XYZ file of C-alpha atoms in Angstrom:
188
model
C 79.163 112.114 97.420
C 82.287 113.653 99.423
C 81.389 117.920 99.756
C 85.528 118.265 98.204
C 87.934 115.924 96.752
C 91.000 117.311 96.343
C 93.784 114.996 94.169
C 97.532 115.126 94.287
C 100.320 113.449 92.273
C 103.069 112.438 94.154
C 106.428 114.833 93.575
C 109.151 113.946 91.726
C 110.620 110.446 92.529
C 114.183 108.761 91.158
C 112.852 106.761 88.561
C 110.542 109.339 86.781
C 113.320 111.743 86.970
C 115.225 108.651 84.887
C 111.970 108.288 82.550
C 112.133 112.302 81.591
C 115.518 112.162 81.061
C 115.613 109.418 79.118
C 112.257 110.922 77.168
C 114.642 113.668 76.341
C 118.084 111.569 75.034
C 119.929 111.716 78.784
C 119.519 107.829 79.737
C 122.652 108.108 82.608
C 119.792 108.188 85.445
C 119.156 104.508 84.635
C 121.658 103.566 87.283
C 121.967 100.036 88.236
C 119.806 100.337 91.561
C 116.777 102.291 89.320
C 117.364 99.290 86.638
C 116.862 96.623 89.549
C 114.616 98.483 92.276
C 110.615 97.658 92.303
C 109.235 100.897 91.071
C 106.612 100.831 94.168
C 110.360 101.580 95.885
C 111.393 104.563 94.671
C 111.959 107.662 96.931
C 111.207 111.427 96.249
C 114.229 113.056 94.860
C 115.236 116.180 97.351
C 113.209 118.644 94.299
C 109.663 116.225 95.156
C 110.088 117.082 98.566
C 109.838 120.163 98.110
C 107.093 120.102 95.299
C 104.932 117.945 98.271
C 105.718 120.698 100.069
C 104.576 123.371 98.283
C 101.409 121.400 96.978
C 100.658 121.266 100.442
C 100.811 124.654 101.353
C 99.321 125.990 98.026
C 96.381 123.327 99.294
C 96.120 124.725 102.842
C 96.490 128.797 101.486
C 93.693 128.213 98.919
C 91.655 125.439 99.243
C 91.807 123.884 102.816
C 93.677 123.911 106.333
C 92.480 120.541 107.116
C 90.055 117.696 105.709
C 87.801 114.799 107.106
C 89.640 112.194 105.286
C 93.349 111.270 103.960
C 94.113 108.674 101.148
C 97.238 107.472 99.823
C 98.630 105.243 97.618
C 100.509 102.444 99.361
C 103.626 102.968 96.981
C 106.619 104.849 98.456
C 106.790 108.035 96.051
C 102.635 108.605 97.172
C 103.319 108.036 101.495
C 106.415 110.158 101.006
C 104.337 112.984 99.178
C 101.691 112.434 101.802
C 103.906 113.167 105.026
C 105.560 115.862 103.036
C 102.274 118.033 102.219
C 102.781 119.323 105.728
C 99.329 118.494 107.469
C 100.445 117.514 110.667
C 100.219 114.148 112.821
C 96.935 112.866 110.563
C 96.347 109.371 109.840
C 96.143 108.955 106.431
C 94.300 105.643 104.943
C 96.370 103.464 102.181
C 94.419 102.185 99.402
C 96.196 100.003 97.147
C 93.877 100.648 94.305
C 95.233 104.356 94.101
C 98.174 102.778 92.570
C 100.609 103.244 89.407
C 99.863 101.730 86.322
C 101.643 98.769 86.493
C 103.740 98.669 83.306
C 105.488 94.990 84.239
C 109.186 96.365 84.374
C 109.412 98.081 81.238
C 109.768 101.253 83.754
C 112.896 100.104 84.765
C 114.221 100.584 80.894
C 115.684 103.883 79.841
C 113.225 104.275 76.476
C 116.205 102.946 73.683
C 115.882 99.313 75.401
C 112.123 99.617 75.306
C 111.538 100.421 71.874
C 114.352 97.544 71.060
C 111.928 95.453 73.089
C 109.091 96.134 71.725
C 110.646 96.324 67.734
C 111.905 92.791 68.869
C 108.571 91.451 70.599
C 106.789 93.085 67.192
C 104.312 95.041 69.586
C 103.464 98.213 69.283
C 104.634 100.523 71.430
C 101.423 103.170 71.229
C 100.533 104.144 74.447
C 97.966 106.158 73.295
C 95.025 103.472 73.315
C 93.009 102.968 76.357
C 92.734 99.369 75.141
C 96.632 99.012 74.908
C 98.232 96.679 77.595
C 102.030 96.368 77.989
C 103.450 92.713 78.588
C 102.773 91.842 82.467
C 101.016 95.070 83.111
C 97.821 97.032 82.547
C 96.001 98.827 80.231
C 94.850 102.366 80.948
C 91.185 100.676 80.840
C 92.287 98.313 84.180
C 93.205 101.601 85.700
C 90.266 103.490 85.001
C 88.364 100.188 86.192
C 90.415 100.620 89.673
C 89.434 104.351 89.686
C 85.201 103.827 89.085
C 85.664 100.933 91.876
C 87.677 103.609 94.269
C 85.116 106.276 93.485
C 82.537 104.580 94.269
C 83.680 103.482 97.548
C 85.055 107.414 98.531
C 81.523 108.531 97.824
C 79.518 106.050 99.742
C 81.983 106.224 102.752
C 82.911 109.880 102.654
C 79.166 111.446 101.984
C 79.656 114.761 102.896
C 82.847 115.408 103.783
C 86.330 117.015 102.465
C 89.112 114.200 101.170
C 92.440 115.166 99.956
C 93.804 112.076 97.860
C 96.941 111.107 97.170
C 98.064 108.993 94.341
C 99.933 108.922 90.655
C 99.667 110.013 87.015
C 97.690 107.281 85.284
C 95.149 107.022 88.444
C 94.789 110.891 87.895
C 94.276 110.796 84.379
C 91.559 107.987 84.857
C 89.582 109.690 87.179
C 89.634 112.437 84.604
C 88.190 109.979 82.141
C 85.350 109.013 84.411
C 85.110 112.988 85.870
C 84.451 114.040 81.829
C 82.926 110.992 80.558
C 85.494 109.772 78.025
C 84.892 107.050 76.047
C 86.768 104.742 73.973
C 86.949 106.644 71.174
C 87.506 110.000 72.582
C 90.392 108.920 74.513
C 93.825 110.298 73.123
């Protein structure tokens, strides 16, 4: 088992910037590129620079200067966030299972088109079950599948040592559900 794992969501990209504001009744930030770019291809917005930035020095003030091992996510937002947490010329690994939820496009919608999607598909919309898997993409049950897989790995390769991780919301919130022992029925 690694001595510290330390676990960072990636700052604040374009297209989650669109999500809150749409979340919130301001759906302008759905430009045409957000609409039409992969979500794996969305940059930091200049305000998750500096939140990688500050992460990063919070991290190195309170927690660590340096670790044994660096993870990312292979999706733009998570390698930005990495190089921004200000820990020098390191080499840090990529592991695609550290990965977004994959929600197959319907985070390209602002949440109006969505909910006309889903009203029109007759699905439910609740995101709330761990069961619950949106058209094309996974259920929070895949990603906490990815997680115990990555876990597992990190603690048989990095035995001992310090790893900072970095990777997204839903990967976070699974490891949470493994870290606590959540099961189906106390997941909300």
């Amino acid at each position: 088992m690694p001595e510290e794992i330390v676990i960072v969501r990636h700052g604040l990209c374009t297209g989650n910037a669109a999500d809150h504001a749409s979340r919130k009744g301001n759906h302008c930030l759905f430009t045409p590129e957000i609409r039409h770019q992969k979500s794996c291809e969305w940059p930091l917005l200049p305000l998750g620079i500096w939140q990688s930035q500050e992460a990063g020095r919070k991290i190195r003030d309170s927690i660590s200067k340096n670790f044994d091992h660096y993870v990312t996510s292979d999706i733009l937002r998570a390698t930005e966030t990495a190089k921004h947490l200000g820990f020098g010329e390191i080499v840090w690994e990529i592991d695609p299972l550290l990965r977004e939820r994959e929600w197959g496009g319907l985070e390209n919608l602002p949440y109006p088109e969505r909910n006309k999607f889903f009203e029109e598909s007759k699905i439910s919309p609740t995101e709330d079950s761990i069961d619950w898997k949106p058209p094309k993409g996974q259920s929070m049950i895949d990603v906490v599948c990815k997680m115990r897989i990555f876990l597992q790995s990190i603690q048989q390769r990095f035995s001992g040592k310090k790893v900072l991780i970095v990777t997204h919301g839903a990967p976070v919130q699974a490891m949470r559900v493994l870290q606590n022992g959540i099961d189906h029925k106390g997941y909300v």
